[in-house]
Amino acid sequence: MSVSRTWSAWSCTVRLTVDDPAVLGAACGALKALMDRVDKAASRFRLDSELAAVNRRAGSMVPVSRLLVDLVDVSLVAASISGGAVDPTVGAAVVAAGYDQDIVAVRNRLSKTAASPVPASGWQNVQLNRKLAMVGVPKGTLLDLGATAKAWTADRAALVLSRRHGCAVLVEIGGDLRAAGTPAEPWVIGVAEREGDPVAKVTLSHGGLTTSTRTARRWATHKGEAHHVIDPRTGAPADGPWRTASVWAPTAVRANTFSTALVATGEAALGRLTLAGHPARLVADDGEITELAGWPSASRAA
């Protein structure tokens, strides 16, 4: 029998499901502790985070924890796989778009301004010394690991908890899901653009399933509405053909890399997805749905 617990963190819904009710409390505590460590390492909304220190000291190498080394490393791999569509150096562009605080604070501000777009400085310019645990970025560059850190946390938590407790585990952090272990029956997942929207039901027994969308984290500016998915080529909020992309892959990080790339750069990312062969569900601006590479045809609106 599977049991779940749901709470809010990182401005999104977190849900942990296990198929052994006896371990739910301990597993939830472990997930919360991991999320706290990731937040202290990689949050760009905390002045005391390691990431904030790296950004403040742009132009020099900064000693960091092994955790942040891993998170930066994952972001650079995602940038390479996506051809730069998922670029951790979009931090300045995200701030210029108006997303310089937690999303709740951004939406509630009386005055919301957006600066001119700032194209990403380029992930190739990030310096990472894994042996010495040091990270550096050029002056004027701000790292933002939001596109990959959440998915990495889901991956890490699912694998560790499944091995520790000997049961099947499903971790959901916002739009990033990771299943680990062997459930008696596949998990039934509702895929939607936003919480409360109609869902397409699919099953998930292993791997990662992520949804990236420009419909959820939006805010008003004097130039009109903005959102958090940045096209690194222009530095502006993405305006490609797909407003939402859902992707399955062996890990949540890999799924998130492709779902983010599809929303951020549109058709420029489609060729890489096709070569990778990952199933995907794309929602166009007009609501038209396209299912690719074996996305389960049995999925249905509910």
Short mmCIF file of C-alpha atoms in Angstrom, two decimals:
data_model
loop_
_atom_site.label_atom_id
_atom_site.label_comp_id
_atom_site.label_asym_id
_atom_site.label_seq_id
_atom_site.Cartn_x
_atom_site.Cartn_y
_atom_site.Cartn_z
CA MET A 1 0.00 0.00 0.00
CA SER A 2 1.46 3.35 -1.00
CA VAL A 3 1.19 6.45 1.19
CA SER A 4 2.04 10.08 0.49
CA ARG A 5 2.76 13.30 2.28
CA THR A 6 2.56 16.74 0.68
CA TRP A 7 3.93 20.11 1.76
CA SER A 8 5.10 23.42 0.27
CA ALA A 9 8.74 24.41 -0.20
CA TRP A 10 10.77 26.31 -2.78
CA SER A 11 7.53 28.04 -3.84
CA CYS A 12 6.14 24.76 -5.15
CA THR A 13 4.37 21.60 -4.02
CA VAL A 14 6.54 18.77 -2.69
CA ARG A 15 5.10 15.27 -2.55
CA LEU A 16 6.78 12.10 -1.30
CA THR A 17 5.17 8.72 -1.92
CA VAL A 18 6.46 5.37 -0.64
CA ASP A 19 5.02 1.86 -0.79
CA ASP A 20 5.97 1.10 2.82
CA PRO A 21 3.86 3.20 5.22
CA ALA A 22 6.24 2.51 8.12
CA VAL A 23 9.06 4.58 6.56
CA LEU A 24 7.08 7.63 5.44
CA GLY A 25 7.97 9.83 8.42
CA ALA A 26 11.69 9.12 8.28
CA ALA A 27 11.76 9.49 4.50
CA CYS A 28 10.02 12.88 4.67
CA GLY A 29 12.51 14.07 7.26
CA ALA A 30 15.42 13.01 5.04
CA LEU A 31 13.94 14.75 1.98
CA LYS A 32 13.39 17.97 3.92
CA ALA A 33 16.96 17.84 5.23
CA LEU A 34 18.35 17.34 1.72
CA MET A 35 16.27 20.22 0.36
CA ASP A 36 17.56 22.43 3.18
CA ARG A 37 21.18 21.59 2.30
CA VAL A 38 20.56 22.29 -1.39
CA ASP A 39 18.87 25.57 -0.52
CA LYS A 40 21.83 26.71 1.60
CA ALA A 41 24.21 25.76 -1.20
CA ALA A 42 22.41 26.91 -4.34
CA SER A 43 19.57 29.34 -3.63
CA ARG A 44 19.88 32.66 -5.39
CA PHE A 45 17.29 34.13 -3.01
CA ARG A 46 19.47 33.66 0.09
CA LEU A 47 22.25 36.15 0.74
CA ASP A 48 24.01 33.52 2.84
CA SER A 49 24.02 30.78 0.20
CA GLU A 50 27.23 29.56 -1.39
CA LEU A 51 25.85 30.47 -4.81
CA ALA A 52 25.33 34.06 -3.65
CA ALA A 53 28.97 34.18 -2.56
CA VAL A 54 30.13 32.92 -5.96
CA ASN A 55 28.03 35.57 -7.71
CA ARG A 56 29.22 38.37 -5.40
CA ARG A 57 32.84 37.41 -6.03
CA ALA A 58 32.49 37.11 -9.81
CA GLY A 59 35.91 37.32 -11.41
CA SER A 60 37.59 35.08 -8.85
CA MET A 61 37.59 31.42 -7.82
CA VAL A 62 35.55 30.76 -4.68
CA PRO A 63 35.88 27.73 -2.35
CA VAL A 64 32.57 25.86 -2.11
CA SER A 65 31.14 22.63 -0.71
CA ARG A 66 31.20 19.36 -2.59
CA LEU A 67 27.43 19.67 -2.85
CA LEU A 68 27.66 22.90 -4.82
CA VAL A 69 30.42 21.38 -6.95
CA ASP A 70 28.02 18.57 -7.86
CA LEU A 71 25.16 21.01 -8.58
CA VAL A 72 27.31 23.23 -10.81
CA ASP A 73 28.71 20.16 -12.57
CA VAL A 74 25.18 18.92 -13.30
CA SER A 75 24.20 22.32 -14.69
CA LEU A 76 27.19 22.36 -17.05
CA VAL A 77 26.41 18.85 -18.31
CA ALA A 78 22.82 19.96 -18.95
CA ALA A 79 24.11 22.99 -20.85
CA SER A 80 26.31 20.79 -23.02
CA ILE A 81 23.58 18.21 -23.71
CA SER A 82 21.09 20.93 -24.63
CA GLY A 83 23.48 22.85 -26.86
CA GLY A 84 23.36 25.79 -24.47
CA ALA A 85 19.56 25.98 -24.28
CA VAL A 86 19.74 25.29 -20.53
CA ASP A 87 22.46 27.72 -19.48
CA PRO A 88 23.28 28.38 -15.80
CA THR A 89 24.66 31.84 -16.67
CA VAL A 90 21.16 33.23 -17.30
CA GLY A 91 21.04 34.65 -13.77
CA ALA A 92 21.44 38.26 -14.86
CA ALA A 93 18.73 37.79 -17.50
CA VAL A 94 16.32 36.33 -14.93
CA VAL A 95 16.94 39.31 -12.64
CA ALA A 96 16.52 41.73 -15.54
CA ALA A 97 13.15 40.15 -16.30
CA GLY A 98 12.08 41.00 -12.75
CA TYR A 99 12.53 37.65 -11.01
CA ASP A 100 14.96 38.88 -8.36
CA GLN A 101 13.10 37.59 -5.29
CA ASP A 102 10.91 34.64 -4.38
CA ILE A 103 8.00 34.44 -6.83
CA VAL A 104 5.44 35.39 -4.18
CA ALA A 105 7.33 38.61 -3.40
CA VAL A 106 7.76 39.40 -7.11
CA ARG A 107 4.03 39.05 -7.75
CA ASN A 108 3.11 41.17 -4.73
CA ARG A 109 5.41 44.11 -5.41
CA LEU A 110 3.65 47.39 -6.04
CA SER A 111 6.22 48.46 -8.63
CA LYS A 112 7.34 45.82 -11.09
CA THR A 113 9.96 46.84 -13.62
CA ALA A 114 11.86 44.87 -16.21
CA ALA A 115 15.27 45.91 -17.50
CA SER A 116 16.58 45.34 -21.01
CA PRO A 117 17.25 41.65 -21.77
CA VAL A 118 20.72 40.39 -20.92
CA PRO A 119 21.85 37.43 -23.07
CA ALA A 120 23.57 34.63 -21.13
CA SER A 121 27.32 35.12 -20.87
CA GLY A 122 27.82 31.47 -21.76
CA TRP A 123 28.14 28.29 -19.72
CA GLN A 124 31.58 27.63 -21.22
CA ASN A 125 32.88 30.58 -19.17
CA VAL A 126 32.06 28.94 -15.84
CA GLN A 127 35.21 27.67 -14.12
CA LEU A 128 34.83 24.55 -12.00
CA ASN A 129 37.76 22.95 -10.20
CA ARG A 130 36.34 19.67 -8.95
CA LYS A 131 39.54 18.56 -7.20
CA LEU A 132 39.91 21.74 -5.13
CA ALA A 133 36.13 22.39 -4.87
CA MET A 134 36.21 25.90 -6.31
CA VAL A 135 33.83 27.73 -8.64
CA GLY A 136 34.31 30.97 -10.56
CA VAL A 137 32.34 33.05 -13.04
CA PRO A 138 33.37 36.11 -15.09
CA LYS A 139 32.56 39.57 -13.79
CA GLY A 140 29.00 40.56 -14.64
CA THR A 141 27.84 36.92 -14.63
CA LEU A 142 25.25 35.51 -12.23
CA LEU A 143 24.78 31.77 -11.88
CA ASP A 144 21.23 30.43 -11.62
CA LEU A 145 20.96 26.68 -11.01
CA GLY A 146 17.19 26.63 -10.74
CA ALA A 147 16.70 24.65 -13.94
CA THR A 148 18.68 21.65 -12.69
CA ALA A 149 19.06 21.79 -8.89
CA LYS A 150 15.42 20.91 -8.22
CA ALA A 151 15.56 17.92 -10.58
CA TRP A 152 18.89 16.79 -9.09
CA THR A 153 17.32 16.87 -5.63
CA ALA A 154 14.41 14.71 -6.79
CA ASP A 155 16.84 12.22 -8.36
CA ARG A 156 19.10 12.08 -5.34
CA ALA A 157 16.29 11.76 -2.81
CA ALA A 158 14.46 9.01 -4.70
CA LEU A 159 17.58 6.88 -5.14
CA VAL A 160 18.88 7.32 -1.60
CA LEU A 161 15.53 6.73 0.09
CA SER A 162 14.72 3.70 -2.03
CA ARG A 163 18.04 2.07 -1.17
CA ARG A 164 17.91 3.06 2.50
CA HIS A 165 14.40 1.77 3.14
CA GLY A 166 14.21 -1.01 0.56
CA CYS A 167 10.97 0.22 -0.99
CA ALA A 168 9.65 2.02 -4.05
CA VAL A 169 9.78 5.80 -3.81
CA LEU A 170 8.30 8.62 -5.87
CA VAL A 171 9.60 12.15 -5.27
CA GLU A 172 7.85 15.17 -6.75
CA ILE A 173 9.24 18.69 -6.38
CA GLY A 174 7.18 21.07 -8.43
CA GLY A 175 7.19 19.77 -11.99
CA ASP A 176 10.11 17.38 -11.42
CA LEU A 177 9.36 13.73 -10.56
CA ARG A 178 11.66 10.77 -10.01
CA ALA A 179 10.67 7.18 -9.36
CA ALA A 180 13.08 4.66 -7.84
CA GLY A 181 12.73 1.09 -6.64
CA THR A 182 10.22 -1.44 -7.94
CA PRO A 183 6.59 -0.58 -7.17
CA ALA A 184 4.05 -3.41 -7.17
CA GLU A 185 2.20 -1.42 -9.83
CA PRO A 186 3.38 1.65 -11.76
CA TRP A 187 2.58 5.01 -10.21
CA VAL A 188 -0.29 6.87 -11.90
CA ILE A 189 0.82 10.43 -12.67
CA GLY A 190 -1.33 13.38 -13.69
CA VAL A 191 0.53 15.62 -16.14
CA ALA A 192 -0.75 19.20 -16.26
CA GLU A 193 0.51 22.67 -17.11
CA ARG A 194 -0.42 24.09 -13.70
CA GLU A 195 -1.84 22.80 -10.45
CA GLY A 196 -5.60 22.52 -10.76
CA ASP A 197 -5.59 22.23 -14.56
CA PRO A 198 -7.03 19.13 -16.31
CA VAL A 199 -4.46 16.34 -16.36
CA ALA A 200 -3.33 13.66 -18.78
CA LYS A 201 -2.85 10.44 -16.82
CA VAL A 202 0.26 8.36 -17.50
CA THR A 203 2.03 5.62 -15.57
CA LEU A 204 5.58 5.82 -14.24
CA SER A 205 7.51 2.89 -12.78
CA HIS A 206 11.05 4.22 -13.08
CA GLY A 207 13.03 7.22 -14.25
CA GLY A 208 12.20 10.89 -14.34
CA LEU A 209 9.20 12.80 -15.64
CA THR A 210 9.32 16.60 -15.72
CA THR A 211 7.15 19.43 -16.95
CA SER A 212 8.49 22.87 -17.83
CA THR A 213 6.05 25.67 -18.55
CA ARG A 214 5.89 29.40 -18.98
CA THR A 215 2.26 29.49 -17.82
CA ALA A 216 2.83 29.15 -14.07
CA ARG A 217 5.58 31.44 -12.72
CA ARG A 218 4.44 34.69 -14.28
CA TRP A 219 4.36 38.28 -13.04
CA ALA A 220 3.39 41.70 -14.33
CA THR A 221 5.94 44.31 -15.41
CA HIS A 222 5.63 47.73 -17.02
CA LYS A 223 6.44 45.99 -20.32
CA GLY A 224 3.73 43.35 -19.90
CA GLU A 225 3.73 39.88 -18.37
CA ALA A 226 7.02 38.06 -17.91
CA HIS A 227 7.92 34.50 -16.88
CA HIS A 228 10.94 32.61 -15.59
CA VAL A 229 11.95 30.48 -18.61
CA ILE A 230 14.68 32.50 -20.33
CA ASP A 231 15.95 32.06 -23.88
CA PRO A 232 19.70 32.32 -23.24
CA ARG A 233 20.29 33.51 -26.80
CA THR A 234 18.33 36.72 -26.23
CA GLY A 235 18.12 36.99 -22.46
CA ALA A 236 14.37 37.57 -22.71
CA PRO A 237 11.55 35.34 -21.46
CA ALA A 238 11.05 32.61 -24.06
CA ASP A 239 8.34 33.10 -26.68
CA GLY A 240 8.78 29.97 -28.80
CA PRO A 241 6.05 27.72 -30.20
CA TRP A 242 5.54 25.61 -27.06
CA ARG A 243 4.33 27.05 -23.78
CA THR A 244 4.70 23.72 -21.96
CA ALA A 245 6.81 20.59 -22.43
CA SER A 246 6.70 17.30 -20.51
CA VAL A 247 9.50 14.76 -21.01
CA TRP A 248 10.34 11.28 -19.70
CA ALA A 249 14.00 10.27 -19.34
CA PRO A 250 16.05 7.90 -17.18
CA THR A 251 16.64 10.71 -14.66
CA ALA A 252 14.75 13.83 -13.65
CA VAL A 253 17.78 15.97 -14.49
CA ARG A 254 17.91 14.67 -18.04
CA ALA A 255 14.14 15.00 -18.47
CA ASN A 256 14.26 18.55 -17.11
CA THR A 257 17.13 19.43 -19.42
CA PHE A 258 15.02 18.61 -22.45
CA SER A 259 11.71 19.98 -21.17
CA THR A 260 13.37 23.29 -20.26
CA ALA A 261 15.24 23.44 -23.57
CA LEU A 262 12.03 22.89 -25.56
CA VAL A 263 10.25 25.79 -23.84
CA ALA A 264 13.34 28.03 -23.82
CA THR A 265 14.47 27.66 -27.43
CA GLY A 266 11.59 25.94 -29.22
CA GLU A 267 12.39 24.12 -32.42
CA ALA A 268 16.13 24.58 -31.88
CA ALA A 269 15.85 21.92 -29.15
CA LEU A 270 13.62 19.54 -31.06
CA GLY A 271 16.41 17.88 -33.02
CA ARG A 272 18.32 17.01 -29.87
CA LEU A 273 15.18 15.56 -28.29
CA THR A 274 14.57 13.46 -31.41
CA LEU A 275 18.13 12.12 -31.33
CA ALA A 276 17.81 11.30 -27.63
CA GLY A 277 14.53 9.48 -28.25
CA HIS A 278 12.84 10.59 -25.05
CA PRO A 279 9.02 10.59 -25.03
CA ALA A 280 7.57 14.10 -24.85
CA ARG A 281 4.27 15.94 -24.75
CA LEU A 282 4.27 19.50 -26.11
CA VAL A 283 1.55 22.10 -25.66
CA ALA A 284 1.55 24.92 -28.22
CA ASP A 285 0.49 28.50 -27.57
CA ASP A 286 -2.96 27.74 -28.97
CA GLY A 287 -3.32 24.63 -26.78
CA GLU A 288 -2.63 22.09 -29.52
CA ILE A 289 -0.94 18.99 -28.07
CA THR A 290 1.81 17.06 -29.84
CA GLU A 291 3.03 13.71 -28.48
CA LEU A 292 6.46 12.45 -29.57
CA ALA A 293 8.74 9.41 -29.41
CA GLY A 294 6.41 6.97 -27.71
CA TRP A 295 4.60 9.24 -25.30
CA PRO A 296 1.86 6.85 -24.12
CA SER A 297 -1.09 7.11 -26.47
CA ALA A 298 -3.26 5.76 -23.65
CA SER A 299 -2.85 9.01 -21.76
CA ARG A 300 -6.17 10.73 -21.41
CA ALA A 301 -7.58 13.95 -20.07
CA ALA A 302 -9.22 13.56 -16.68
#
